[in-house]
Coordinates of C-alpha atoms and ligand atoms in Angstrom, one line a residue:
M8 CA -11.4 36.9 22.0
R9 CA -13.5 39.4 23.8
H10 CA -14.5 42.8 22.6
I11 CA -17.0 45.7 23.5
L12 CA -19.2 46.1 20.7
K13 CA -18.7 49.1 18.7
K14 CA -20.8 50.7 15.8
G15 CA -19.6 49.1 12.6
M16 CA -18.1 46.2 13.9
H17 CA -19.6 43.3 11.6
M18 CA -18.7 40.0 12.7
K19 CA -18.8 38.8 16.2
R20 CA -17.2 35.4 17.2
R21 CA -20.1 33.4 17.0
D22 CA -21.5 34.7 13.8
F23 CA -17.9 33.8 12.3
L24 CA -18.2 30.3 13.6
R25 CA -21.7 29.9 12.5
T26 CA -20.8 30.8 9.0
S27 CA -17.6 28.7 8.8
L28 CA -17.5 25.1 7.4
A29 CA -19.0 22.3 9.2
A30 CA -15.4 20.9 10.2
S31 CA -14.6 24.1 12.1
A32 CA -18.2 24.2 13.6
L33 CA -17.2 20.9 15.0
L34 CA -14.0 22.1 16.3
A35 CA -15.9 25.0 17.9
A36 CA -18.3 22.6 19.7
S37 CA -15.5 20.7 21.1
K38 CA -13.6 23.7 22.1
S39 CA -16.5 25.1 24.0
L40 CA -16.7 21.9 25.9
A41 CA -13.1 22.2 26.7
G42 CA -13.5 25.7 28.2
T43 CA -13.5 28.6 25.8
T44 CA -17.2 29.4 26.6
H45 CA -17.9 32.9 27.6
Q46 CA -18.6 33.3 31.3
P47 CA -19.4 36.6 33.5
I48 CA -16.2 38.4 34.4
D49 CA -15.3 37.2 37.7
N50 CA -11.8 38.2 38.6
R51 CA -12.5 41.7 39.6
P52 CA -11.3 42.8 43.0
V53 CA -13.5 44.4 45.7
S54 CA -12.8 48.1 46.1
D55 CA -10.4 49.0 49.0
M56 CA -12.9 51.6 50.1
A57 CA -16.4 50.7 51.5
F58 CA -19.5 52.6 51.8
P59 CA -20.4 52.9 55.6
E60 CA -23.1 50.3 55.5
K61 CA -21.4 48.0 53.2
K62 CA -18.4 45.7 53.2
P63 CA -15.8 46.1 50.3
M64 CA -17.7 45.4 47.1
I65 CA -16.7 45.4 43.3
T66 CA -17.3 49.0 42.5
Y67 CA -18.2 50.3 39.3
S68 CA -19.1 53.9 40.3
D69 CA -19.5 55.7 43.7
R70 CA -22.0 58.3 42.2
P71 CA -24.3 56.9 41.4
P72 CA -23.3 54.0 43.8
L73 CA -22.9 50.7 41.6
L74 CA -21.8 48.1 43.7
E75 CA -21.5 44.2 42.9
A76 CA -21.4 41.3 45.5
P77 CA -18.3 39.0 45.2
R78 CA -19.3 35.4 44.1
S79 CA -18.6 34.0 47.5
V80 CA -21.7 35.4 49.2
F81 CA -23.6 32.8 47.0
E82 CA -22.5 30.2 49.5
L83 CA -25.6 31.5 51.6
E84 CA -29.2 31.3 50.8
F85 CA -29.8 34.8 52.3
T86 CA -27.5 37.6 51.1
P87 CA -26.1 39.7 54.0
N88 CA -27.3 43.3 53.9
D89 CA -23.8 44.6 54.1
Q90 CA -22.9 42.6 51.0
F91 CA -26.2 43.0 48.9
F92 CA -25.6 44.7 45.6
V93 CA -26.5 48.3 44.7
R94 CA -27.7 49.8 41.6
W95 CA -29.0 53.6 41.1
H96 CA -29.4 55.2 37.8
L97 CA -29.3 58.7 38.9
P98 CA -26.7 60.5 41.0
E99 CA -28.9 62.8 43.1
I100 CA -29.8 60.5 46.0
P101 CA -31.1 62.4 49.2
K102 CA -28.5 62.4 51.8
H103 CA -30.7 61.9 54.7
N104 CA -34.3 60.4 55.1
D105 CA -36.1 61.2 58.3
L106 CA -38.2 58.2 59.4
D107 CA -40.8 60.3 61.2
S108 CA -41.6 62.7 58.3
Y109 CA -41.1 60.4 55.4
I110 CA -44.2 60.1 53.4
I111 CA -45.6 57.9 50.4
H112 CA -48.1 59.9 48.3
I113 CA -50.8 57.8 46.4
N114 CA -52.8 59.7 44.0
G115 CA -54.3 59.8 40.6
L116 CA -57.4 57.4 40.1
V117 CA -58.1 56.9 43.9
E118 CA -61.0 58.0 45.9
K119 CA -58.9 59.6 48.4
D120 CA -55.7 61.3 47.7
T121 CA -53.6 59.5 50.4
K122 CA -50.3 60.3 52.3
L123 CA -48.9 57.4 54.6
T124 CA -46.0 57.8 57.1
I125 CA -43.9 54.8 57.8
K126 CA -45.9 54.5 61.2
D127 CA -48.9 54.4 59.2
L128 CA -47.6 51.5 57.1
K129 CA -46.6 49.6 60.2
T130 CA -49.7 50.1 62.1
K131 CA -52.7 50.4 59.7
F132 CA -52.0 47.3 57.6
E133 CA -51.3 43.7 57.9
Q134 CA -47.5 43.0 58.0
V135 CA -46.3 40.4 55.7
E136 CA -43.2 38.7 55.0
V137 CA -41.6 37.1 51.8
N138 CA -38.3 35.5 51.0
A139 CA -37.4 36.6 47.6
V140 CA -34.4 36.8 45.2
Q141 CA -33.8 40.5 43.8
Q142 CA -31.9 40.4 40.5
C143 CA -31.1 43.0 38.0
G144 CA -32.0 42.5 34.5
G145 CA -28.4 43.2 33.4
N146 CA -26.7 40.5 36.0
S147 CA -24.0 38.5 34.3
R148 CA -24.0 41.1 31.2
S149 CA -20.3 40.8 30.8
A150 CA -20.8 37.1 29.5
F151 CA -22.3 38.1 26.4
D152 CA -20.2 38.2 23.4
P153 CA -20.0 40.7 22.1
I154 CA -20.3 42.6 25.3
P155 CA -23.3 44.9 25.0
G156 CA -23.1 48.6 26.5
G157 CA -24.3 48.9 30.2
I158 CA -22.7 48.1 33.5
Q159 CA -20.5 45.3 33.0
W160 CA -22.0 43.0 35.8
G161 CA -20.3 39.7 36.8
S162 CA -22.8 37.4 38.6
G163 CA -23.1 39.6 41.7
A164 CA -25.9 41.9 40.8
M165 CA -28.3 39.7 42.5
G166 CA -29.2 38.7 46.2
C167 CA -31.9 37.1 48.3
A168 CA -33.5 38.6 51.4
K169 CA -36.3 38.3 54.0
W170 CA -38.5 41.3 53.1
K171 CA -41.0 42.6 55.6
G172 CA -43.6 45.2 54.8
V173 CA -47.2 45.6 53.7
R174 CA -49.1 44.3 50.5
L175 CA -49.3 47.0 47.8
K176 CA -52.8 45.7 47.2
D177 CA -53.9 46.7 50.8
V178 CA -52.4 50.1 50.5
L179 CA -54.2 50.7 47.0
D180 CA -57.4 49.2 48.6
Y181 CA -57.1 51.8 51.5
A182 CA -56.8 54.8 48.9
G183 CA -59.7 53.1 47.1
L184 CA -59.1 52.4 43.2
K185 CA -61.5 54.1 40.9
K186 CA -63.1 51.8 38.2
N187 CA -60.9 52.5 35.1
A188 CA -57.7 52.1 37.4
H189 CA -55.2 50.3 35.1
W190 CA -51.5 51.3 35.4
I191 CA -49.7 52.0 38.7
E192 CA -46.8 54.2 38.4
F193 CA -43.9 54.3 41.1
N194 CA -41.2 57.0 41.7
G195 CA -38.7 57.4 44.4
L196 CA -36.7 60.2 45.8
D197 CA -33.6 60.0 43.7
K198 CA -33.1 62.7 40.7
A199 CA -31.0 63.3 38.0
A200 CA -28.1 66.1 37.7
Y201 CA -29.1 67.1 34.4
Y202 CA -32.5 68.6 33.7
K203 CA -33.2 66.7 30.5
T204 CA -32.2 63.2 32.2
P205 CA -35.2 61.4 32.6
N206 CA -36.3 60.4 36.1
F207 CA -36.3 56.8 37.2
V208 CA -40.0 55.9 37.1
R209 CA -41.7 52.6 36.6
E210 CA -45.1 51.4 35.7
I211 CA -46.8 48.0 36.2
E212 CA -50.4 46.9 35.1
L213 CA -52.8 46.1 37.9
T214 CA -53.1 42.6 36.4
E215 CA -49.4 42.0 37.6
L216 CA -50.1 42.8 41.1
D217 CA -50.6 39.8 43.6
E218 CA -50.4 39.6 47.2
N219 CA -46.6 39.0 47.0
V220 CA -45.9 42.3 45.9
I221 CA -45.2 44.4 48.9
I222 CA -43.9 47.9 50.1
A223 CA -41.1 46.6 52.2
Y224 CA -39.5 48.5 55.0
E225 CA -37.3 45.4 56.4
M226 CA -34.7 43.5 54.8
N227 CA -33.3 40.5 56.6
G228 CA -34.7 41.6 60.0
E229 CA -33.3 45.1 59.9
D230 CA -34.2 48.4 58.4
L231 CA -33.3 48.7 54.6
P232 CA -29.9 49.7 54.3
Y233 CA -29.8 53.4 52.9
L234 CA -28.2 52.3 49.7
N235 CA -31.1 49.6 49.0
G236 CA -33.8 52.3 49.3
F237 CA -34.4 53.2 53.0
P238 CA -36.9 53.6 54.4
V239 CA -39.0 51.8 51.7
R240 CA -39.0 50.1 48.5
L241 CA -41.2 48.0 46.3
V242 CA -40.6 44.3 46.3
M243 CA -41.9 42.2 43.4
P244 CA -41.0 38.5 43.8
G245 CA -40.2 36.6 40.7
Y246 CA -39.7 39.7 38.7
Y247 CA -36.3 41.3 37.8
S248 CA -35.6 44.2 40.0
D249 CA -36.0 47.2 37.6
N250 CA -39.6 47.4 39.1
W251 CA -38.5 47.4 42.8
V252 CA -38.4 51.0 43.2
K253 CA -36.3 52.3 46.0
M254 CA -37.0 55.3 48.4
L255 CA -40.4 54.8 47.0
S256 CA -42.2 58.2 47.7
N257 CA -45.0 58.4 45.0
I258 CA -47.7 55.8 43.6
T259 CA -49.9 57.3 40.8
V260 CA -52.7 55.5 39.5
S261 CA -53.8 55.9 35.9
D262 CA -56.0 54.6 33.2
K263 CA -53.3 55.0 30.5
Y264 CA -49.7 53.8 29.8
K265 CA -47.4 56.7 30.0
S266 CA -44.4 56.8 27.8
L267 CA -41.2 57.0 30.0
F268 CA -37.6 56.5 29.1
F269 CA -37.2 53.7 31.8
M270 CA -40.2 51.9 30.3
D271 CA -39.9 52.3 26.6
V272 CA -36.3 51.9 26.1
A273 CA -34.5 50.3 29.1
Y274 CA -34.9 46.9 30.5
R275 CA -36.4 45.4 27.3
V276 CA -35.7 42.5 25.1
P277 CA -36.8 41.6 21.5
D278 CA -40.4 40.5 21.3
N279 CA -39.8 37.3 19.6
K280 CA -39.6 33.5 20.7
C281 CA -35.8 33.5 21.4
E282 CA -35.7 36.9 22.7
C283 CA -32.7 37.5 20.7
E284 CA -31.4 39.8 17.9
T285 CA -28.0 40.4 16.3
P286 CA -25.7 43.4 16.8
E287 CA -26.4 44.3 13.1
K288 CA -30.1 44.1 13.2
H289 CA -31.8 44.9 16.4
A290 CA -35.4 43.6 16.9
K291 CA -37.9 46.3 16.0
K292 CA -40.5 45.1 18.5
T293 CA -39.5 44.8 22.1
K294 CA -41.2 44.0 25.5
P295 CA -40.3 44.5 29.1
I296 CA -38.0 41.8 30.7
T297 CA -40.6 40.9 33.7
H298 CA -40.2 37.3 35.1
M299 CA -36.6 36.0 35.8
N300 CA -35.5 32.8 34.0
V301 CA -33.9 29.7 35.6
K302 CA -30.4 30.3 37.1
S303 CA -27.7 29.2 39.5
V304 CA -24.4 30.5 40.7
I305 CA -21.6 28.8 42.4
G306 CA -20.7 30.4 45.7
Y307 CA -17.8 28.1 46.6
P308 CA -15.1 27.5 45.5
V309 CA -14.2 30.5 43.5
N310 CA -12.1 31.0 40.4
G311 CA -8.6 30.2 40.8
Q312 CA -9.0 28.7 44.3
K313 CA -6.2 26.3 45.3
V314 CA -7.5 23.0 46.8
Y315 CA -5.5 19.8 47.7
Q316 CA -5.5 16.7 45.9
N317 CA -7.6 14.1 47.5
S318 CA -9.2 16.5 50.0
H319 CA -13.0 16.8 50.5
L320 CA -14.3 19.4 48.3
V321 CA -17.9 20.6 48.9
V322 CA -19.2 22.8 46.1
R323 CA -22.0 25.3 47.3
G324 CA -24.2 27.5 45.5
V325 CA -27.6 28.9 44.9
A326 CA -30.5 28.5 42.3
F327 CA -33.7 30.2 41.6
D328 CA -36.2 31.0 39.1
S329 CA -39.4 33.2 38.8
G330 CA -41.4 31.1 41.4
Y331 CA -41.9 27.6 39.9
G332 CA -39.2 26.2 42.1
I333 CA -36.1 24.4 41.4
R334 CA -36.4 20.7 40.9
K335 CA -32.7 19.9 40.5
V336 CA -29.2 21.2 40.3
E337 CA -26.5 19.2 38.5
I338 CA -22.7 19.4 38.5
S339 CA -20.4 18.4 35.8
L340 CA -16.7 17.8 36.1
D341 CA -16.0 17.0 32.6
G342 CA -16.9 20.2 30.7
G343 CA -20.8 19.3 30.4
K344 CA -20.4 15.7 29.0
T345 CA -21.9 14.1 32.2
W346 CA -23.7 15.3 35.1
E347 CA -24.4 14.2 38.6
K348 CA -27.2 15.5 40.9
A349 CA -26.3 17.9 43.7
N350 CA -28.0 17.9 47.1
L351 CA -30.7 20.6 47.4
K352 CA -30.9 22.3 50.8
A353 CA -34.1 23.2 52.5
D354 CA -36.8 25.2 50.6
N355 CA -37.3 28.5 51.8
G356 CA -40.2 29.5 49.5
R357 CA -40.8 29.6 45.9
Y358 CA -39.2 33.0 45.3
S359 CA -36.0 32.4 47.3
F360 CA -32.7 31.1 46.6
R361 CA -32.5 27.3 46.8
G362 CA -29.0 26.3 48.2
Y363 CA -27.1 23.2 46.9
Y364 CA -24.0 21.3 47.7
Y365 CA -22.1 18.7 45.9
S366 CA -19.2 16.7 47.6
F367 CA -16.3 15.2 45.7
K368 CA -12.6 14.5 45.9
P369 CA -10.3 15.8 43.3
T370 CA -8.0 13.1 42.5
Q371 CA -5.6 14.4 39.9
K372 CA -3.5 17.4 40.1
G373 CA -4.1 20.3 37.8
K374 CA -7.0 22.6 36.7
V375 CA -10.5 21.4 37.3
K376 CA -13.6 22.9 35.9
I377 CA -16.7 22.8 38.0
M378 CA -19.9 23.5 36.0
A379 CA -23.5 24.0 37.5
R380 CA -26.8 23.6 35.8
A381 CA -30.3 24.2 37.5
T382 CA -33.6 23.0 36.2
N383 CA -37.0 24.3 37.4
N384 CA -40.1 22.6 38.1
L385 CA -41.4 23.2 34.5
G386 CA -38.2 21.5 33.1
E387 CA -36.6 24.7 31.9
T388 CA -33.0 24.6 32.3
Q389 CA -29.9 26.8 31.8
P390 CA -28.1 26.7 28.4
F391 CA -24.6 26.2 27.8
A392 CA -22.8 29.6 27.6
K393 CA -22.0 29.2 23.9
D394 CA -25.9 28.7 23.3
I395 CA -26.8 32.0 24.9
K396 CA -29.0 34.0 22.7
W397 CA -27.7 37.6 22.4
N398 CA -29.8 40.8 23.0
H399 CA -28.2 44.5 22.8
G400 CA -29.4 45.3 26.3
G401 CA -27.4 42.4 27.7
Y402 CA -30.5 41.2 29.9
K403 CA -31.5 37.9 31.2
Y404 CA -28.1 36.0 31.0
N405 CA -28.5 32.5 32.5
G406 CA -25.8 30.4 31.0
I407 CA -24.5 27.3 33.0
D408 CA -22.2 28.8 35.6
E409 CA -18.5 27.4 36.0
V410 CA -15.5 28.0 38.2
T411 CA -11.9 26.7 37.6
V412 CA -9.9 25.6 40.7
E413 CA -6.4 24.5 40.7
V414 CA -5.8 21.1 42.5
I415 CA -2.4 20.9 44.2
Ligands
LIG525 N1 -35.3 54.9 43.0 C1 -34.8 54.0 42.4 N2 -35.1 52.7 42.4 C2 -34.5 51.6 41.8 C3 -33.6 51.9 41.0 C4 -33.3 53.4 40.8 O1 -32.4 53.8 39.9 N3 -33.9 54.3 41.5 N4 -33.0 50.9 40.1 C5 -33.8 49.8 40.0 C6 -32.9 48.6 39.4 S1 -32.7 48.5 37.8 C7 -32.4 47.6 40.3 S2 -31.4 46.5 39.7 C8 -32.6 47.8 41.7 C9 -31.3 47.6 42.6 O2 -31.7 47.5 43.9 P1 -30.6 47.6 45.0 O3 -29.7 48.7 45.0 O4 -31.1 47.4 46.2 O5 -29.7 46.3 44.8 O6 -33.4 49.0 42.2 C10 -34.3 49.3 41.2 N5 -35.2 50.4 42.0
LIG526 MO1 -31.5 46.8 37.2

């Protein structure tokens, strides 16, 4: 049974199972193998209406735009710009950005207060490219049980692109960091509608900054789509995308951490080993979500797809982590009892999606569940959905993915 968490609701399904007798716990284990595990909600239709630069997407809101990619885009290792997911927190997004007059302002603890145009970026600095996965920390949130508040994403709040731009490091060096520089704050042009709503501003520590962090003006060989932050955004490979500030307009260097809603409250998980808590008792200490855990998503086939008996079925999908790289992806056709290795496609870089495929012939008619599990080079792997640890923000879900097809 699925339910949205309400205040005062005391027992969630897993707690109930945990406290029941050993016999029913055993039953629960076999049940979850047979297919009652929680999975991200996957059967929502794409909208009939599309934003001009996007194909029809799973649409949660049009103001601010909240658009999810359908599962089928994860057949590909690079996500097309017109199907790349969209997430904004605030509804007042400029209706027009002029490429010639657009300015990024760098100030605070720098030698010279600096204003850069897009042309400055493209001519004064070395141009670099990085293939990187961009994933919202709340991706697959709808798989948690009970469902936490927030956008009920399926697995499509992620994508992978070839990003081109300049190193943030080079831009900061150009402005000249002062000795006590420690925190860098990023702001974009979007604004809240209500004056008391906090602005979407993010901060990172100078120590988190390496040469892969870029200010990007190109995505998959084109200008950034407007909805993905035209003309420039921050790209922080390996990190969840809450730091990837879009329509980047201000970079402010400081010696102190500034208390901000989108740093102190949102995009955080419990600061304990399991990064977990219960609906009844939230963790007191929390930490930012930062690096992505290992995950994979099946792009083909999709749930409910009909396939012919004895036909040649090629399962395809993508796997990724925070940059250690994918060691293997395995497929199970018996509910997770036995696993077989899928073939990995070309390595497009440590921060990129790693494509995989696995062929088999479904010999019996009826429903077949296909499960996929990725393991990274550290040996970290995806847990069964039933073993996923809960947090009230619904962040960092990485349960083993599954689709069920019908063999006819
Ligand atoms: N200016 C601005 N940048 C932002 C956000 C935002 O609300 N405003 N949201 C962040 C979050 S939480 C996510 S998941 C990504 C989404 O990027 P996308 O819309 O290109 O997919 O942008 C990040 N950058
Ligand atoms: Mo996000």
